[in-house]
CSV table of C-alpha atoms and ligand atoms in Angstrom, one decimal:
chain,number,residue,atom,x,y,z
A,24,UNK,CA,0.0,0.0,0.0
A,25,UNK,CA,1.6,3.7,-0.6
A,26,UNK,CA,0.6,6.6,1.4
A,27,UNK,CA,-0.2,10.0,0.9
A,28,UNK,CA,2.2,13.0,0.7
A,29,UNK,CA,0.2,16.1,2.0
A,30,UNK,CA,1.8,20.0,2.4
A,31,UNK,CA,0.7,22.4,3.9
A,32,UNK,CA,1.0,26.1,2.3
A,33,UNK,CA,0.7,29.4,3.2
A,34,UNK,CA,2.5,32.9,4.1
A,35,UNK,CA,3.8,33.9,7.5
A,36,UNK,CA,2.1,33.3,10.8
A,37,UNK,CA,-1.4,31.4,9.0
A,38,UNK,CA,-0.8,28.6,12.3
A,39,UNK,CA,0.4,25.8,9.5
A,40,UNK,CA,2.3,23.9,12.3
A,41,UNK,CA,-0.4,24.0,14.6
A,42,UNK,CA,-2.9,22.4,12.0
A,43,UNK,CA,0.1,19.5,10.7
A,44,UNK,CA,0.4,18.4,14.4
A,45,UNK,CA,-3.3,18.6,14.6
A,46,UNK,CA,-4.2,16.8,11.9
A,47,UNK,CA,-1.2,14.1,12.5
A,48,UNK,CA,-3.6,13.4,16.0
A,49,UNK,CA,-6.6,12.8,13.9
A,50,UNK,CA,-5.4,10.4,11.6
A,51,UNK,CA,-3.9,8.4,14.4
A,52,UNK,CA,-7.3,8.2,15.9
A,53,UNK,CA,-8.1,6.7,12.8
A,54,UNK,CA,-5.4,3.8,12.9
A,55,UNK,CA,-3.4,5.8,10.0
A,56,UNK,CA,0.3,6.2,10.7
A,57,UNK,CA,1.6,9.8,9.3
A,58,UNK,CA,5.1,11.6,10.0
A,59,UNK,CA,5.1,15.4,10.2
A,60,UNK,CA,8.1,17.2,8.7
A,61,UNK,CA,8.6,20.9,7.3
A,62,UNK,CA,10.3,22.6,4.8
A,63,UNK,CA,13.6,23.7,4.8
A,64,UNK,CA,14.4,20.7,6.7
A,65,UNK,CA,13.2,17.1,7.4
A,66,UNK,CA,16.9,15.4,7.3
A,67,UNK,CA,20.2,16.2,8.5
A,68,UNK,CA,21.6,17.8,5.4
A,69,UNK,CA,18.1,19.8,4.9
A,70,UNK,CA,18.2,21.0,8.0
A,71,UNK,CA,21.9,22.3,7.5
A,72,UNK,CA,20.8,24.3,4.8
A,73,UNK,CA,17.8,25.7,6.6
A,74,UNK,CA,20.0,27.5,9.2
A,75,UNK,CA,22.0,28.8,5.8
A,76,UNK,CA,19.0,30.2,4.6
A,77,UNK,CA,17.4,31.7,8.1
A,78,UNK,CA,20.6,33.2,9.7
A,79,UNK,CA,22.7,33.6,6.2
A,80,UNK,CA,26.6,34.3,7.0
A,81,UNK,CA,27.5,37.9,5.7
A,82,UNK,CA,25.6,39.8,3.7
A,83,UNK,CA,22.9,37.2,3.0
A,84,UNK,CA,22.1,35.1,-0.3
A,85,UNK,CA,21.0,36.7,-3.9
A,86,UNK,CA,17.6,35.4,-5.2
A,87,UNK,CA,18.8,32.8,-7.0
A,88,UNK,CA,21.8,31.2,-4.5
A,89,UNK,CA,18.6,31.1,-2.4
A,90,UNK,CA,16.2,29.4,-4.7
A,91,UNK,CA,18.9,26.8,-5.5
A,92,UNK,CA,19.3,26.3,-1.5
A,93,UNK,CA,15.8,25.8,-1.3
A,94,UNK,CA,15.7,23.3,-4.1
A,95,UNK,CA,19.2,21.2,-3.2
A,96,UNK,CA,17.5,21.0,0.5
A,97,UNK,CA,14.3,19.5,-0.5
A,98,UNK,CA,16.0,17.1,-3.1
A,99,UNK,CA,17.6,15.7,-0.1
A,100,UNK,CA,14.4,16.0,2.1
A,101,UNK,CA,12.7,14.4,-0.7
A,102,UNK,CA,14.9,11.2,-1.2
A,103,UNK,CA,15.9,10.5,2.0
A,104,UNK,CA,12.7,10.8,4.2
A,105,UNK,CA,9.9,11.3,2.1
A,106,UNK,CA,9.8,9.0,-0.7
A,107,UNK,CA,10.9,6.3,1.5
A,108,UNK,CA,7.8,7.4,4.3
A,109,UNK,CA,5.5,7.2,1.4
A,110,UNK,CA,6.4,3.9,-0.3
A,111,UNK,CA,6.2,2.3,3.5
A,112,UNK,CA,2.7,3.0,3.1
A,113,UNK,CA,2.8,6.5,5.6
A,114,UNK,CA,0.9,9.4,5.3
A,115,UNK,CA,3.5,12.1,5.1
A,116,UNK,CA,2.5,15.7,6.1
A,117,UNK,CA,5.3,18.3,5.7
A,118,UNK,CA,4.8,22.0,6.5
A,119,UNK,CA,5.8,24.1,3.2
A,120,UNK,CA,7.2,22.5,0.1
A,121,UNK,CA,7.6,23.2,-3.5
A,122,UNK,CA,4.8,25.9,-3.7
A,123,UNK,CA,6.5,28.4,-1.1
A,124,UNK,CA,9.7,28.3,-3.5
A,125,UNK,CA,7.4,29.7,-6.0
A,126,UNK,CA,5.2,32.1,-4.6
A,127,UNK,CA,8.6,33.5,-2.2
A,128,UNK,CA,11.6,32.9,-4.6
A,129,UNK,CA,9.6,32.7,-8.1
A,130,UNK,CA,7.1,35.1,-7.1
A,131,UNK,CA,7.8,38.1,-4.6
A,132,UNK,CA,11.5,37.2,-5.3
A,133,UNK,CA,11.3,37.6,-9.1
A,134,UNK,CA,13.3,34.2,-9.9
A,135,UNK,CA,10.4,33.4,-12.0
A,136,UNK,CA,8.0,30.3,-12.3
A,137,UNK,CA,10.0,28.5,-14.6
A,138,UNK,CA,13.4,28.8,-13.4
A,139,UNK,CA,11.7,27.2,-10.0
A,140,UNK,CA,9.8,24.6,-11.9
A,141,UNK,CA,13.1,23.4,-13.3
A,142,UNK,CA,15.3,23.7,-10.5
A,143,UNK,CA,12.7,21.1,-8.9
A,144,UNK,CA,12.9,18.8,-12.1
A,145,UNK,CA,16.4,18.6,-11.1
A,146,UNK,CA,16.6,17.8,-7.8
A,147,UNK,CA,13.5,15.9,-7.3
A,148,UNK,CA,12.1,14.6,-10.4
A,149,UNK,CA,8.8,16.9,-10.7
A,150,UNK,CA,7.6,15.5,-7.5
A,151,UNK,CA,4.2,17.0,-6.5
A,152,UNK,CA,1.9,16.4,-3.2
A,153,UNK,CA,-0.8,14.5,-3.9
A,154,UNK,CA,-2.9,17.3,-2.0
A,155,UNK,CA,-1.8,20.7,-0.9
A,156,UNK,CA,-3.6,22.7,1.4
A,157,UNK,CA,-3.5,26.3,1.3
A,158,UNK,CA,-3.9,28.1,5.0
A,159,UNK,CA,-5.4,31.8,3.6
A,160,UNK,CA,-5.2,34.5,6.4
A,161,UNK,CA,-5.4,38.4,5.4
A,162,UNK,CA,-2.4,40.2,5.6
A,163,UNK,CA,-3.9,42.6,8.8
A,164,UNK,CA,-4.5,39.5,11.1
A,165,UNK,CA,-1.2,37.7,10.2
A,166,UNK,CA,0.7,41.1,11.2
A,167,UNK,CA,-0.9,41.1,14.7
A,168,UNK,CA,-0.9,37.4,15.1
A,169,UNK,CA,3.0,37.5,14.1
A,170,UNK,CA,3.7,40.2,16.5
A,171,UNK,CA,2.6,38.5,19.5
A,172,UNK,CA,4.4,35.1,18.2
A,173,UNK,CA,7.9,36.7,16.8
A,174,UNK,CA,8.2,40.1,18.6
A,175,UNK,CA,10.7,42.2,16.7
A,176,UNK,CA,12.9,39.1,16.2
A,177,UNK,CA,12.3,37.3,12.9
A,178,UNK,CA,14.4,35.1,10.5
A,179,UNK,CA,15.8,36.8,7.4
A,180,UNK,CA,12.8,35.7,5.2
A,181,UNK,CA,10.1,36.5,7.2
A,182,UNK,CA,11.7,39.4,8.0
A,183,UNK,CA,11.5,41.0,4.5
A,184,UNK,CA,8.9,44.3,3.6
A,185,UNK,CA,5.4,43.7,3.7
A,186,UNK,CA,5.4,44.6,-0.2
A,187,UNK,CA,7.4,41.2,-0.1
A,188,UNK,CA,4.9,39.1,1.8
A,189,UNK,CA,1.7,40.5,-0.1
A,190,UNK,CA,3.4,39.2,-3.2
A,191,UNK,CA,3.9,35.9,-1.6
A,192,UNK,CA,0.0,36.0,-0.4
A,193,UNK,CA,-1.0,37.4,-4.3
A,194,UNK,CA,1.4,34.6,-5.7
A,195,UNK,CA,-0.2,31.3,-3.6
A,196,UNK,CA,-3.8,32.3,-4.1
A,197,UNK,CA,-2.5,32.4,-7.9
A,198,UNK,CA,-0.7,29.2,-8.1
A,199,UNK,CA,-3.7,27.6,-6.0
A,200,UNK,CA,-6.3,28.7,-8.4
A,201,UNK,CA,-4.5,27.5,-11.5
A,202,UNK,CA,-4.7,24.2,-10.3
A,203,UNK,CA,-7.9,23.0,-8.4
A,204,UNK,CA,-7.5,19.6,-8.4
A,205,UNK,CA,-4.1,19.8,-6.3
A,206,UNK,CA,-5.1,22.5,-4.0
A,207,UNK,CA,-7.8,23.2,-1.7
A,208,UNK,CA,-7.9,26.6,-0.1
A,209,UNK,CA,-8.5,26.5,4.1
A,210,UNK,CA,-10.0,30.0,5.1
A,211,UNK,CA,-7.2,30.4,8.3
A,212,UNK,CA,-9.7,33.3,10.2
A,213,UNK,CA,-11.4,31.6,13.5
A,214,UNK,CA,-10.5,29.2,16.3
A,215,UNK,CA,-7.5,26.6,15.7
A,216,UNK,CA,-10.1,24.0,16.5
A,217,UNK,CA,-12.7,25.7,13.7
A,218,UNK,CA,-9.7,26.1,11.2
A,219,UNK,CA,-8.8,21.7,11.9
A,220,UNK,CA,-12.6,21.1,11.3
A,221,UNK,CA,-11.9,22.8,7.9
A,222,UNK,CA,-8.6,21.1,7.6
A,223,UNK,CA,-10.8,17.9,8.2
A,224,UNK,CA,-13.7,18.2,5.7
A,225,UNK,CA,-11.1,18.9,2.9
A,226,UNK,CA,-9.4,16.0,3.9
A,227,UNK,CA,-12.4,13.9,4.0
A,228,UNK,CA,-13.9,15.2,0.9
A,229,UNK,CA,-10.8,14.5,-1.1
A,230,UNK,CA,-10.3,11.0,-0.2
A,231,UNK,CA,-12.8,8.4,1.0
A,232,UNK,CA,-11.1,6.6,3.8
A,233,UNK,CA,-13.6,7.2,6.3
B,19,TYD,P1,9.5,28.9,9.2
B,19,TYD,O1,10.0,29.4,10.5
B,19,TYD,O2,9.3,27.5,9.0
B,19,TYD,O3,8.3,29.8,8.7
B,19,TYD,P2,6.8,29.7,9.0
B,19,TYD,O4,6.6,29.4,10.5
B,19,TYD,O5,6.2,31.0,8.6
B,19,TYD,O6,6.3,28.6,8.1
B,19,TYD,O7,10.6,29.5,8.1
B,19,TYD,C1,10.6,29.1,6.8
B,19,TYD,C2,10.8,30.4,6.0
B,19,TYD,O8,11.4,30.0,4.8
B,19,TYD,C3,9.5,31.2,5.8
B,19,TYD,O9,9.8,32.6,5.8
B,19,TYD,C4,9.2,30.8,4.3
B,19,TYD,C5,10.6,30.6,3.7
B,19,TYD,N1,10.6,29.6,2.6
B,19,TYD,C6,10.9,30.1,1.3
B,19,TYD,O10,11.2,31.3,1.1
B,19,TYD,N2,11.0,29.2,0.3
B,19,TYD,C7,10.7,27.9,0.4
B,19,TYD,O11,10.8,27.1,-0.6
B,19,TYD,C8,10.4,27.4,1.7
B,19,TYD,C9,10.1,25.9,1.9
B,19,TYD,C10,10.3,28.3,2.8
């Protein structure tokens, strides 16, 4: 039997981890063994190049050193745990993946669509999720919600202009649209327990494992 592979998507602050560790407890109430991971990271190497990426040495990476980053860390991520996770029959959920390369790199960070497409053809074959949910939060109530969670300390990413970020909001409701059948988009706004029951009925309308 394979598994699934599920991501999670969405710009700063939208509680993503909160609803992949919520949803890993649900399954498992329902006898189905999932592994959580996130991107950058998930193995060793991965996670090396995540603290490359989040507290760069100097003066910080150009857009493309960092879109390559981002693509040789989820090759590895890719062919070391989640492959493997899937082929053993695993549901794998993973916080971010291919999508934030393109709406962050390919999008706000003007490497273009294509050149993230093939970058991913390189390193990992073209893989795509088999679903990817997209946690949609308007800008206003992410900046408060990000306040109280980050303070005036954030990474170098998350740290960049709002301009930045409402390109990366403009470029994953784009990318989500194009393609229905991968994506379904989770409105983020209410209780964390309101947002899983969302989180749920897309899950349960998508596949019929109930
Ligand atoms: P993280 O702390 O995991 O962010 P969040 O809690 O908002 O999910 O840090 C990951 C950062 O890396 C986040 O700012 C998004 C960014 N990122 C990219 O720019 N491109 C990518 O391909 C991925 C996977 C993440």
């Amino acid at each position: 039997m394979t598994g699934r592979f599920i991501v999670f998507e969405g710009g700063e602050g939208t509680g993503k981890s909160t609803q992949v560790r919520l949803l890993t407890e649900t399954l498992d109430t329902r006898g189905i063994a999932s592994v959580v991971t996130r991107e950058p990271g998930g193995t060793a190497g991965a996670e090396a190049i995540r603290s490359l990426l989040l507290n760069p040495p100097g003066e910080g990476w150009g857009p493309q050193a960092e879109a390559m980053l981002f693509a040789a860390a989820r090759s590895d991520h890719i062919n070391k745990l989640i492959k493997p996770a899937v082929a053993e029959g695993k549901w794998v959920l993973c916080d971010r993946y291919l999508d934030s390369s393109r709406a962050y790199q390919g999008g706000a960070g003007a490497v273009g669509d294509d050149a993230i497409l093939t970058l991913h053809d390189i390193g990992s074959e073209g893989l795509l999720p088999d679903l990817t949910l997209l946690i949609d939060v308007p800008a206003d109530q992410v900046a408060a919600r990000l306040k109280k969670r980050d303070g005036d300390v954030s990474d170098a990413i998350g740290g960049r202009d709002a301009a930045y970020h409402a390109a990366v909001n403009r470029t994953f409701r784009k990318i989500a649209e194009a393609e229905p059948d991968r994506f379904r988009i989770i409105d983020g706004q209410g209780s964390i327990e309101e947002v899983h029951q969302k989180v749920r009925d897309a899950i349960d309308s998508w596949t019929d494992f109930e």
